[in-house]
Amino acid sequence: MPAGHDLGQHEGRRRRRRGRRQDAGPPGRPAALDEDKAADVVDAYAKGAAVRALAGQYDVAPKTIRRVLDAAGARDVLEEPDCVAAGVEDQEQSHAIDVPGLLAEHLKDTDVAAIQETLRSGRTIRPGQGYSVRVTAPLALHQTTLMQCAALASDESGPAVRKAYCTYADRIAAATLMS
């Protein structure tokens, strides 16, 4: 044994380390939102609150809100566009839905005459970058229009185009639920 080393010294150090480990709480950073606040966030999101608004309300980053929503399964999005039409009995009633301008540009060259005619008769909302065309048509035609744009939802499309597609799909889903 080297001079100056005492087994008692090492043993005391080991005990102190073990004690610190046992006194420590769970590993990692503490949660920014407790379970009650997380449940409130999920409820507010289900009622239509925006992620950024919730982040501001609870003084956390939007990414934190998205993590809470993902953990609760509240942000699960339907992947297939045809599921928008599921369970709708009266699709002949007309609905005014805004078609994002990126999709309207893509649909100008479509072969479906009803879509072209409906887009021409639509009213442009917010002309310029980020415009929309307000189209009044039956849900069946809106769903057909969405199907015509399905290729734009692929990973090869840019993020703005994918967002426009998802926005239009969400608007159709909301109109479907309201009818």
XYZ file of N, CA, C and O in Angstrom:
716
model
N 0.852 -1.156 0.000
C 0.000 0.000 0.000
C 0.909 1.233 0.000
O 1.847 1.306 0.774
N 0.602 2.229 -0.892
C 1.434 3.420 -0.959
C 1.350 4.212 0.336
O 0.348 4.190 1.034
N 2.406 4.923 0.577
C 2.452 5.707 1.800
C 1.442 6.852 1.732
O 1.232 7.457 0.698
N 0.803 7.150 2.822
C -0.142 8.256 2.898
C -1.564 7.873 2.517
O -2.460 8.696 2.572
N -1.792 6.658 2.073
C -3.142 6.222 1.711
C -3.751 5.448 2.845
O -3.145 4.532 3.382
N -4.925 5.796 3.150
C -5.641 5.134 4.221
C -6.917 4.548 3.624
O -7.643 5.220 2.901
N -7.179 3.281 3.902
C -8.392 2.648 3.372
C -9.634 3.375 3.869
O -10.641 3.436 3.169
N -9.612 3.947 5.011
C -10.756 4.676 5.545
C -11.104 5.895 4.703
O -12.272 6.237 4.536
N -10.074 6.535 4.152
C -10.309 7.692 3.295
C -11.116 7.293 2.071
O -12.091 7.944 1.709
N -10.709 6.222 1.410
C -11.390 5.760 0.198
C -12.810 5.304 0.506
O -13.732 5.582 -0.255
N -12.947 4.606 1.599
C -14.274 4.117 1.975
C -15.217 5.276 2.272
O -16.378 5.270 1.868
N -14.740 6.295 2.947
C -15.572 7.464 3.242
C -15.994 8.188 1.964
O -17.133 8.633 1.824
N -15.079 8.301 1.018
C -15.389 8.957 -0.254
C -16.453 8.164 -1.009
O -17.380 8.730 -1.570
N -16.341 6.846 -1.015
C -17.331 5.995 -1.698
C -18.716 6.155 -1.076
O -19.716 6.233 -1.772
N -18.775 6.227 0.233
C -20.067 6.386 0.908
C -20.706 7.733 0.562
O -21.911 7.812 0.356
N -19.883 8.768 0.527
C -20.428 10.086 0.181
C -20.988 10.092 -1.239
O -22.043 10.644 -1.498
N -20.276 9.474 -2.151
C -20.749 9.420 -3.539
C -22.058 8.646 -3.633
O -22.976 9.049 -4.328
N -22.123 7.505 -2.965
C -23.356 6.713 -2.979
C -24.518 7.504 -2.402
O -25.627 7.471 -2.912
N -24.264 8.235 -1.355
C -25.305 9.036 -0.721
C -25.823 10.125 -1.658
O -27.015 10.384 -1.732
N -24.917 10.745 -2.407
C -25.349 11.787 -3.349
C -26.206 11.183 -4.450
O -27.182 11.768 -4.883
N -25.841 10.005 -4.929
C -26.626 9.361 -5.982
C -28.015 9.002 -5.482
O -28.978 9.121 -6.207
N -28.112 8.546 -4.261
C -29.415 8.155 -3.726
C -30.297 9.361 -3.456
O -31.503 9.297 -3.585
N -29.702 10.484 -3.085
C -30.473 11.686 -2.801
C -30.942 12.384 -4.073
O -31.873 13.180 -4.023
N -30.304 12.094 -5.194
C -30.653 12.782 -6.443
C -32.033 12.356 -6.906
O -32.487 11.244 -6.664
N -32.725 13.269 -7.591
C -34.043 12.977 -8.141
C -33.911 12.207 -9.441
O -32.863 11.645 -9.748
N -34.951 12.185 -10.222
C -34.886 11.474 -11.495
C -33.866 12.132 -12.426
O -33.657 13.349 -12.360
N -33.247 11.355 -13.292
C -32.229 11.925 -14.178
C -32.878 12.839 -15.216
O -34.043 12.695 -15.560
N -32.108 13.789 -15.720
C -32.601 14.680 -16.758
C -33.135 15.978 -16.201
O -33.169 16.210 -14.997
N -33.573 16.784 -17.126
C -34.089 18.108 -16.779
C -35.535 18.001 -16.295
O -36.307 17.203 -16.822
N -35.939 18.800 -15.328
C -37.323 18.737 -14.863
C -38.292 19.192 -15.952
O -37.951 20.012 -16.791
N -39.491 18.655 -15.946
C -40.489 18.998 -16.945
C -40.903 20.465 -16.805
O -41.063 20.975 -15.693
N -41.065 21.125 -17.948
C -41.459 22.532 -17.938
C -42.934 22.683 -17.551
O -43.324 23.689 -16.977
N -43.738 21.683 -17.882
C -45.163 21.701 -17.555
C -45.500 20.468 -16.725
O -45.181 19.355 -17.121
N -46.154 20.660 -15.592
C -46.560 19.506 -14.802
C -47.743 18.814 -15.488
O -48.239 19.280 -16.515
N -48.203 17.710 -14.921
C -49.249 16.914 -15.565
C -50.554 17.690 -15.723
O -51.240 17.559 -16.738
N -50.909 18.501 -14.748
C -52.154 19.280 -14.835
C -52.086 20.307 -15.963
O -53.035 20.456 -16.744
N -50.959 21.005 -16.046
C -50.811 21.992 -17.109
C -50.764 21.316 -18.472
O -51.314 21.840 -19.444
N -50.124 20.157 -18.552
C -50.066 19.420 -19.811
C -51.473 19.012 -20.250
O -51.821 19.112 -21.432
N -52.296 18.577 -19.311
C -53.677 18.211 -19.641
C -54.452 19.442 -20.108
O -55.262 19.359 -21.044
N -54.210 20.600 -19.475
C -54.860 21.837 -19.896
C -54.442 22.218 -21.314
O -55.252 22.690 -22.109
N -53.168 22.012 -21.638
C -52.662 22.321 -22.978
C -53.362 21.441 -24.013
O -53.811 21.918 -25.059
N -53.476 20.152 -23.726
C -54.122 19.224 -24.658
C -55.586 19.615 -24.859
O -56.085 19.627 -25.995
N -56.278 19.966 -23.782
C -57.680 20.375 -23.892
C -57.822 21.649 -24.721
O -58.700 21.748 -25.583
N -56.966 22.621 -24.461
C -57.033 23.882 -25.203
C -56.731 23.666 -26.682
O -57.372 24.255 -27.554
N -55.764 22.794 -26.985
C -55.420 22.503 -28.375
C -56.588 21.819 -29.073
O -56.903 22.112 -30.227
N -57.254 20.909 -28.363
C -58.407 20.205 -28.940
C -59.549 21.179 -29.247
O -60.341 20.950 -30.155
N -59.622 22.270 -28.487
C -60.669 23.271 -28.707
C -60.276 24.293 -29.765
O -61.039 25.210 -30.039
N -59.072 24.158 -30.334
C -58.680 25.017 -31.438
C -57.597 26.030 -31.150
O -57.285 26.861 -32.001
N -56.997 26.005 -29.982
C -55.937 26.963 -29.657
C -54.686 26.647 -30.480
O -54.369 25.487 -30.732
N -53.974 27.682 -30.889
C -52.753 27.525 -31.670
C -51.582 27.180 -30.759
O -51.552 27.564 -29.583
N -50.610 26.476 -31.308
C -49.436 26.057 -30.543
C -48.676 27.272 -30.020
O -48.295 27.323 -28.848
N -48.475 28.280 -30.863
C -47.720 29.464 -30.429
C -48.461 30.230 -29.334
O -47.845 30.768 -28.413
N -49.782 30.283 -29.438
C -50.562 30.972 -28.409
C -50.438 30.242 -27.069
O -50.296 30.867 -26.012
N -50.486 28.919 -27.120
C -50.332 28.139 -25.887
C -48.934 28.315 -25.304
O -48.770 28.394 -24.087
N -47.929 28.371 -26.172
C -46.557 28.558 -25.702
C -46.424 29.899 -24.986
O -45.802 29.983 -23.928
N -47.032 30.922 -25.533
C -46.989 32.224 -24.888
C -47.748 32.242 -23.572
O -47.316 32.858 -22.592
N -48.867 31.547 -23.536
C -49.683 31.504 -22.326
C -48.956 30.807 -21.179
O -49.028 31.234 -20.032
N -48.248 29.731 -21.480
C -47.562 28.952 -20.441
C -46.083 29.312 -20.313
O -45.348 28.670 -19.569
N -45.635 30.297 -21.082
C -44.261 30.791 -21.024
C -43.237 29.684 -21.263
O -42.280 29.509 -20.500
N -43.468 28.919 -22.330
C -42.533 27.878 -22.755
C -42.352 28.006 -24.266
O -43.074 28.745 -24.926
N -41.423 27.269 -24.800
C -41.179 27.283 -26.240
C -42.279 26.486 -26.963
O -42.823 25.528 -26.402
N -42.596 26.854 -28.212
C -43.587 26.082 -28.973
C -43.211 24.611 -29.104
O -44.076 23.740 -29.130
N -41.919 24.333 -29.147
C -41.475 22.942 -29.254
C -41.906 22.144 -28.019
O -42.260 20.970 -28.120
N -41.906 22.781 -26.861
C -42.352 22.119 -25.636
C -43.832 21.760 -25.742
O -44.235 20.658 -25.372
N -44.632 22.686 -26.270
C -46.070 22.423 -26.449
C -46.258 21.266 -27.425
O -47.060 20.356 -27.179
N -45.506 21.271 -28.532
C -45.635 20.181 -29.511
C -45.247 18.842 -28.897
O -45.872 17.818 -29.171
N -44.221 18.832 -28.045
C -43.825 17.576 -27.386
C -44.937 17.062 -26.478
O -45.217 15.862 -26.436
N -45.563 17.973 -25.732
C -46.663 17.574 -24.846
C -47.817 17.011 -25.673
O -48.403 15.978 -25.342
N -48.137 17.693 -26.775
C -49.235 17.242 -27.628
C -48.917 15.907 -28.287
O -49.788 15.036 -28.401
N -47.669 15.730 -28.718
C -47.276 14.464 -29.322
C -47.323 13.325 -28.312
O -47.744 12.216 -28.635
N -46.892 13.598 -27.085
C -46.922 12.564 -26.046
C -48.359 12.138 -25.747
O -48.616 10.967 -25.443
N -49.300 13.084 -25.858
C -50.703 12.777 -25.597
C -51.413 12.255 -26.843
O -52.567 11.835 -26.767
N -50.730 12.285 -28.003
C -51.351 11.837 -29.251
C -52.367 12.836 -29.791
O -53.214 12.476 -30.599
N -52.285 14.080 -29.375
C -53.266 15.086 -29.786
C -52.974 15.653 -31.163
O -53.845 16.254 -31.771
N -51.754 15.482 -31.662
C -51.411 16.037 -32.972
C -51.453 14.997 -34.064
O -50.994 15.242 -35.169
N -51.988 13.831 -33.811
C -52.065 12.806 -34.842
C -52.903 13.325 -35.994
O -54.029 13.773 -35.810
N -52.338 13.267 -37.205
C -53.004 13.782 -38.390
C -53.354 12.615 -39.299
O -52.579 11.677 -39.453
N -54.512 12.694 -39.912
C -54.920 11.666 -40.852
C -54.034 11.756 -42.082
O -53.822 12.823 -42.627
N -53.511 10.624 -42.535
C -52.563 10.635 -43.630
C -53.242 10.568 -44.997
O -52.799 11.149 -45.944
N -54.315 9.823 -45.120
C -54.963 9.628 -46.396
C -55.985 10.720 -46.657
O -56.871 10.942 -45.850
N -55.918 11.374 -47.802
C -56.881 12.409 -48.095
C -58.310 11.891 -48.223
O -59.244 12.605 -47.963
N -58.497 10.626 -48.647
C -59.853 10.125 -48.833
C -60.584 9.911 -47.510
O -61.794 9.778 -47.494
N -59.857 9.933 -46.404
C -60.521 9.782 -45.116
C -61.288 11.042 -44.747
O -62.096 11.024 -43.835
N -61.059 12.117 -45.455
C -61.791 13.350 -45.199
C -63.275 13.140 -45.477
O -64.132 13.694 -44.811
N -63.583 12.294 -46.463
C -64.968 12.094 -46.874
C -65.694 11.044 -46.052
O -66.888 10.831 -46.250
N -65.020 10.378 -45.149
C -65.637 9.273 -44.412
C -66.808 9.749 -43.573
O -66.711 10.715 -42.837
N -67.914 9.080 -43.718
C -69.069 9.337 -42.876
C -69.879 10.562 -43.228
O -70.736 10.964 -42.469
N -69.683 11.151 -44.383
C -70.450 12.331 -44.758
C -71.642 11.884 -45.580
O -71.496 11.217 -46.599
N -72.837 12.254 -45.136
C -74.041 11.840 -45.847
C -74.439 12.863 -46.897
O -74.780 12.521 -48.018
N -74.431 14.149 -46.553
C -74.901 15.181 -47.459
C -73.721 15.974 -47.994
O -73.298 16.946 -47.404
N -73.180 15.502 -49.145
C -72.047 16.194 -49.734
C -72.488 17.196 -50.794
O -71.666 17.848 -51.394
N -73.755 17.316 -51.058
C -74.235 18.223 -52.090
C -74.361 19.654 -51.597
O -74.472 20.567 -52.385
N -74.369 19.861 -50.291
C -74.425 21.216 -49.755
C -73.108 21.921 -50.078
O -72.033 21.368 -49.912
N -73.192 23.154 -50.556
C -71.985 23.902 -50.927
C -71.318 24.478 -49.683
O -71.978 24.905 -48.739
N -69.997 24.496 -49.727
C -69.183 25.032 -48.636
C -68.161 25.993 -49.230
O -67.538 25.694 -50.243
N -67.993 27.139 -48.602
C -66.972 28.099 -49.027
C -65.684 27.777 -48.279
O -65.612 27.893 -47.061
N -64.679 27.332 -49.020
C -63.388 26.957 -48.435
C -62.296 27.675 -49.220
O -62.329 27.716 -50.453
N -61.336 28.232 -48.507
C -60.224 28.927 -49.148
C -59.191 27.920 -49.635
O -58.689 27.106 -48.854
N -58.871 27.993 -50.934
C -57.839 27.145 -51.533
C -56.556 27.966 -51.541
O -56.526 29.066 -52.099
N -55.481 27.484 -50.910
C -54.221 28.236 -50.936
C -53.750 28.487 -52.365
O -53.940 27.652 -53.259
N -53.153 29.646 -52.580
C -52.728 30.056 -53.912
C -51.770 29.086 -54.576
O -51.831 28.873 -55.791
N -50.870 28.466 -53.816
C -49.942 27.496 -54.404
C -50.695 26.328 -55.027
O -50.328 25.831 -56.089
N -51.768 25.887 -54.370
C -52.563 24.798 -54.924
C -53.386 25.286 -56.114
O -53.555 24.564 -57.100
N -53.910 26.508 -56.038
C -54.698 27.061 -57.138
C -53.844 27.160 -58.405
O -54.322 26.856 -59.507
N -52.582 27.560 -58.238
C -51.672 27.630 -59.389
C -51.468 26.249 -59.995
O -51.455 26.083 -61.213
N -51.298 25.255 -59.162
C -51.109 23.878 -59.631
C -52.358 23.376 -60.351
O -52.258 22.644 -61.345
N -53.524 23.770 -59.879
C -54.782 23.253 -60.422
C -55.220 23.951 -61.707
O -56.173 23.501 -62.348
N -54.554 25.026 -62.112
C -54.934 25.698 -63.351
C -54.797 24.785 -64.559
O -55.494 24.939 -65.547
N -53.877 23.819 -64.478
C -53.613 22.928 -65.610
C -54.307 21.574 -65.472
O -53.982 20.641 -66.206
N -55.254 21.441 -64.562
C -55.917 20.160 -64.364
C -56.862 19.844 -65.521
O -57.333 20.735 -66.231
N -57.134 18.558 -65.711
C -58.030 18.110 -66.780
C -59.490 18.130 -66.350
O -60.369 17.989 -67.189
N -59.761 18.280 -65.081
C -61.129 18.244 -64.569
C -61.758 19.625 -64.779
O -61.369 20.610 -64.132
N -62.733 19.675 -65.677
C -63.352 20.952 -66.042
C -64.075 21.591 -64.862
O -64.063 22.819 -64.712
N -64.702 20.786 -64.007
C -65.445 21.329 -62.863
C -64.516 22.075 -61.915
O -64.876 23.126 -61.371
N -63.314 21.553 -61.733
C -62.343 22.213 -60.845
C -61.899 23.536 -61.458
O -61.846 24.569 -60.784
N -61.586 23.526 -62.756
C -61.164 24.751 -63.424
C -62.251 25.817 -63.355
O -61.979 26.984 -63.055
N -63.490 25.421 -63.610
C -64.605 26.374 -63.580
C -64.812 26.934 -62.171
O -65.028 28.132 -61.988
N -64.727 26.071 -61.170
C -64.920 26.506 -59.790
C -63.821 27.474 -59.363
O -64.093 28.483 -58.709
N -62.585 27.201 -59.752
C -61.481 28.104 -59.406
C -61.629 29.455 -60.101
O -61.341 30.502 -59.517
N -62.078 29.440 -61.366
C -62.280 30.701 -62.084
C -63.378 31.532 -61.435
O -63.307 32.758 -61.405
N -64.402 30.862 -60.905
C -65.504 31.604 -60.289
C -65.203 32.001 -58.843
O -65.952 32.760 -58.243
N -64.096 31.496 -58.288
C -63.727 31.814 -56.910
C -63.243 33.245 -56.770
O -62.885 33.907 -57.739
N -63.236 33.729 -55.535
C -62.807 35.095 -55.250
C -61.415 35.075 -54.614
O -61.179 34.332 -53.661
N -60.511 35.896 -55.117
C -59.146 35.950 -54.579
C -59.151 36.721 -53.265
O -59.660 37.830 -53.179
N -58.594 36.095 -52.248
C -58.473 36.693 -50.926
C -56.999 37.042 -50.721
O -56.126 36.230 -51.003
N -56.709 38.221 -50.232
C -55.333 38.682 -49.995
C -54.464 38.512 -51.248
O -53.601 37.633 -51.294
N -54.686 39.322 -52.285
C -53.867 39.185 -53.489
C -52.387 39.396 -53.164
O -52.038 40.127 -52.253
N -51.551 38.736 -53.915
C -50.103 38.824 -53.701
C -49.577 37.519 -53.141
O -50.213 36.474 -53.232
N -48.404 37.585 -52.546
C -47.801 36.380 -51.992
C -48.659 35.865 -50.840
O -49.116 36.614 -49.994
N -48.905 34.566 -50.830
C -49.702 33.954 -49.777
C -51.194 34.127 -49.975
O -51.956 34.075 -49.028
N -51.639 34.321 -51.216
C -53.055 34.540 -51.471
C -53.840 33.238 -51.390
O -53.280 32.151 -51.414
N -55.141 33.371 -51.313
C -56.055 32.235 -51.322
C -57.185 32.539 -52.289
O -57.460 33.695 -52.595
N -57.839 31.489 -52.757
C -59.013 31.640 -53.606
C -60.181 31.023 -52.844
O -60.157 29.831 -52.523
N -61.176 31.840 -52.537
C -62.354 31.343 -51.825
C -63.282 30.689 -52.839
O -63.800 31.329 -53.741
N -63.473 29.384 -52.685
C -64.256 28.584 -53.619
C -65.493 28.059 -52.902
O -65.380 27.482 -51.819
N -66.647 28.244 -53.508
C -67.885 27.700 -52.966
C -68.292 26.526 -53.845
O -68.586 26.701 -55.030
N -68.281 25.336 -53.254
C -68.570 24.113 -54.003
C -68.975 23.018 -53.020
O -68.716 23.121 -51.818
N -69.578 21.940 -53.531
C -69.899 20.803 -52.655
C -68.608 20.164 -52.121
O -67.542 20.266 -52.734
N -68.708 19.501 -50.981
C -67.529 18.857 -50.391
C -66.911 17.837 -51.333
O -65.687 17.661 -51.350
N -67.734 17.159 -52.106
C -67.201 16.155 -53.042
C -66.230 16.800 -54.022
O -65.180 16.228 -54.341
N -66.549 17.996 -54.493
C -65.649 18.680 -55.422
C -64.386 19.148 -54.704
O -63.284 19.061 -55.254
N -64.519 19.619 -53.483
C -63.328 19.999 -52.716
C -62.414 18.794 -52.502
O -61.190 18.900 -52.612
N -63.021 17.641 -52.221
C -62.218 16.434 -52.012
C -61.550 15.984 -53.302
O -60.400 15.533 -53.297
N -62.247 16.124 -54.427
C -61.643 15.803 -55.722
C -60.482 16.748 -56.003
O -59.428 16.332 -56.497
N -60.668 18.012 -55.674
C -59.602 18.995 -55.848
C -58.388 18.617 -55.002
O -57.252 18.685 -55.466
N -58.636 18.188 -53.781
C -57.536 17.773 -52.908
C -56.806 16.565 -53.485
O -55.579 16.484 -53.437
N -57.563 15.630 -54.051
C -56.941 14.450 -54.670
C -56.046 14.851 -55.847
O -55.014 14.237 -56.074
N -56.471 15.865 -56.594
C -55.668 16.343 -57.719
C -54.326 16.906 -57.238
O -53.359 16.930 -57.988
N -54.288 17.358 -56.006
C -53.072 17.964 -55.440
C -52.267 16.981 -54.600
O -51.275 17.374 -53.982
N -52.667 15.722 -54.548
C -52.020 14.755 -53.655
C -50.527 14.627 -53.918
O -49.740 14.407 -52.992
N -50.116 14.786 -55.163
C -48.683 14.685 -55.478
C -47.884 15.785 -54.793
O -46.692 15.630 -54.536
N -48.544 16.897 -54.478
C -47.839 18.007 -53.839
C -47.529 17.734 -52.373
O -46.765 18.470 -51.757
N -48.138 16.708 -51.805
C -47.905 16.397 -50.398
C -46.668 15.524 -50.199
O -46.315 15.209 -49.070
N -45.995 15.164 -51.271
C -44.841 14.269 -51.165
C -43.623 15.020 -50.622
O -43.594 16.246 -50.553
N -42.607 14.262 -50.263
C -41.384 14.846 -49.715
C -40.593 15.633 -50.762
O -39.750 16.448 -50.412
N -40.857 15.375 -52.059
C -40.141 16.095 -53.108
C -40.599 17.548 -53.203
O -39.901 18.391 -53.737
N -41.788 17.839 -52.725
C -42.307 19.210 -52.761
C -41.647 20.033 -51.659
O -41.182 19.506 -50.665
N -41.680 21.320 -51.841
C -41.114 22.214 -50.838
C -42.008 22.307 -49.617
O -43.189 21.938 -49.656
N -41.476 22.818 -48.513
C -42.263 22.896 -47.285
C -43.486 23.807 -47.408
O -44.526 23.528 -46.827
N -43.393 24.876 -48.185
C -44.537 25.780 -48.334
C -45.682 25.081 -49.071
O -46.854 25.252 -48.721
N -45.335 24.275 -50.071
C -46.365 23.561 -50.836
C -47.015 22.491 -49.969
O -48.239 22.330 -49.973
N -46.191 21.781 -49.203
C -46.756 20.753 -48.306
C -47.655 21.393 -47.262
O -48.720 20.868 -46.931
N -47.256 22.552 -46.750
C -48.082 23.244 -45.768
C -49.397 23.688 -46.397
O -50.460 23.587 -45.777
N -49.348 24.182 -47.629
C -50.576 24.599 -48.323
C -51.516 23.413 -48.488
O -52.728 23.530 -48.273
N -50.953 22.262 -48.857
C -51.771 21.055 -49.018
C -52.424 20.670 -47.688
O -53.628 20.399 -47.626
N -51.631 20.647 -46.630
C -52.159 20.270 -45.307
C -53.212 21.269 -44.828
O -54.221 20.879 -44.229
N -52.991 22.548 -45.110
C -53.957 23.574 -44.716
C -55.288 23.339 -45.411
O -56.349 23.389 -44.782
N -55.246 23.068 -46.704
C -56.474 22.825 -47.457
C -57.158 21.546 -46.960
O -58.375 21.510 -46.786
N -56.368 20.500 -46.693
C -56.943 19.249 -46.170
C -57.606 19.490 -44.815
O -58.693 18.959 -44.546
N -56.978 20.294 -43.974
C -57.564 20.606 -42.660
C -58.865 21.382 -42.807
O -59.822 21.162 -42.068
N -58.902 22.305 -43.751
C -60.126 23.092 -43.970
C -61.264 22.200 -44.451
O -62.419 22.375 -44.042
N -60.942 21.255 -45.322
C -61.968 20.324 -45.801
C -62.449 19.446 -44.647
O -63.650 19.196 -44.484
N -61.514 18.969 -43.825
C -61.884 18.138 -42.678
C -62.790 18.898 -41.724
O -63.775 18.356 -41.213
N -62.478 20.173 -41.484
C -63.303 20.979 -40.587
C -64.694 21.173 -41.176
O -65.704 21.090 -40.447
N -64.786 21.421 -42.468
C -66.098 21.588 -43.111
C -66.889 20.284 -43.071
O -68.102 20.284 -42.908
N -66.177 19.170 -43.199
C -66.832 17.864 -43.146
C -67.425 17.627 -41.765
O -68.556 17.146 -41.638
N -66.682 17.982 -40.736
C -67.172 17.790 -39.380
C -68.334 18.718 -39.046
O -69.214 18.367 -38.265
N -68.332 19.911 -39.636
C -69.389 20.891 -39.353
C -70.696 20.528 -40.032
O -71.755 20.957 -39.592
N -70.609 19.758 -41.120
C -71.863 19.451 -41.847
C -72.550 18.213 -41.316
O -72.125 17.512 -40.506
